[in-house]
């Protein structure tokens, strides 16, 4: 087949909503876009372990401590499936780590905010995982098979995390005055960064159109953001918490909530590395990686020695 | 005596689980990060069962014994208010001198070699200990031991494999694991000291005979060290005191973090 007919075959698979598998021909841009998106997602899972990991040693009860650890472990697992999905596109996990550590690859900016109180564990579960689910559920039907299958598992666990986060917030907001205050404070700090998680407005989003066509993305940033706001405002009412947006108002005509302006200047600054924890998060990961080098070397050396000994024994027999 | 025994097992599990949890997000290999977290969760799960059982025993004591049991003001106030204690009260409101865990488990993570050596010594002990405790005349402890033995068997396999991997791996990893083993050796003797609690619970058929476990532990350690080309440390002097509440400086800092929320915001539901 000529490149042109490969392209036609690929386009017809896309149009018929048939999944693309690792061995199928795919346009270079498609492969590149997927590697970028999947690895960004994987990095977000790994970096995302850190803000919550910050509270493992201080969780307020044994049950909360166990649940938090299990949740962060799930995130490590998500990172693992996603790196594996990216590897089917012909990149290695180590090369993706290099891109993360050198600052070339991005991860979700939300993880550059600090976790200051225990209520942040609730707010992250409720809002950040809630926003992640909005973003990710459509990807369970994305065109690339390994990515779609990874996302099915990820989404199942994320929705469990979101319920746990909501439950932490509910316990706090229905608790003592100071607990309620803690919950509101966390909500105030995490609300706007959560809205930014859907990315820049559609008019300024360079990748959207092509990605929608490839079903790498299935809804636009603004559509997803609106959907998240509509759902979350109702949940805040159940929690008895106040949405920190004085412009928030139900719009009967649109059938949606209107909301105040998002501080995109802050967003772009955090993306560029000026967030409160950008340096710290990346340094922590780099340190873990560098401190682990001798461990990985040892594991490799041992595996090779074992193989050699086995071969030797087979020869002798 | 049974309460003291139960608390020691619970404290060991909590402190070990806490230490391993400190690795979460910082492991050298993503798969191993997950494996360590799994183990940490097993320890924390066991800690919860044991604290629940300890609380049940404690709540049946006469009031005058309850008051004398623990020194922390927060616990005394709870007891004087006539409230029953639960798993979290025991974990989050006791001070260090009322903790009964072995000195070994409170030692810091330092690096992967230290963490592996500490786990290996403790997992080996746990394996033989719970193999005995399943025969306890106390049904609750026997049941917890049975569940734990399955988990601990896996922990021991994991940490043994890592001792061999590091010992046999590179010169650097060999030196690091030997150093860690040498440093931690002096905390292994306490695992086998039969104190009053051990003697009394053994007499009652509740506890395990540590004298029986020691040679089994040593044989296993020797076998794995041989495979890993490591030397058994020459040092004979053993630290002890954890089982009596005399801890290293490490425990205070562990508790300062662990108990922070319950101390700053007492008496709340989380």
Coordinates of N, CA and C in Angstrom, one line a residue, chain B residues 21 76 106 122 188:
Chain B
X21 N 5.3 3.3 54.9 CA 4.5 4.3 54.2 C 5.2 5.6 53.9
X76 N -5.8 9.9 79.9 CA -6.4 9.9 81.2 C -7.7 10.7 81.3
X106 N 11.4 0.9 64.6 CA 11.4 2.4 64.6 C 12.6 3.0 64.0
X122 N 12.8 -8.3 60.4 CA 11.5 -8.3 61.0 C 10.6 -9.3 60.3
X188 N 18.5 -6.7 66.6 CA 17.7 -8.0 66.4 C 17.7 -8.8 67.7

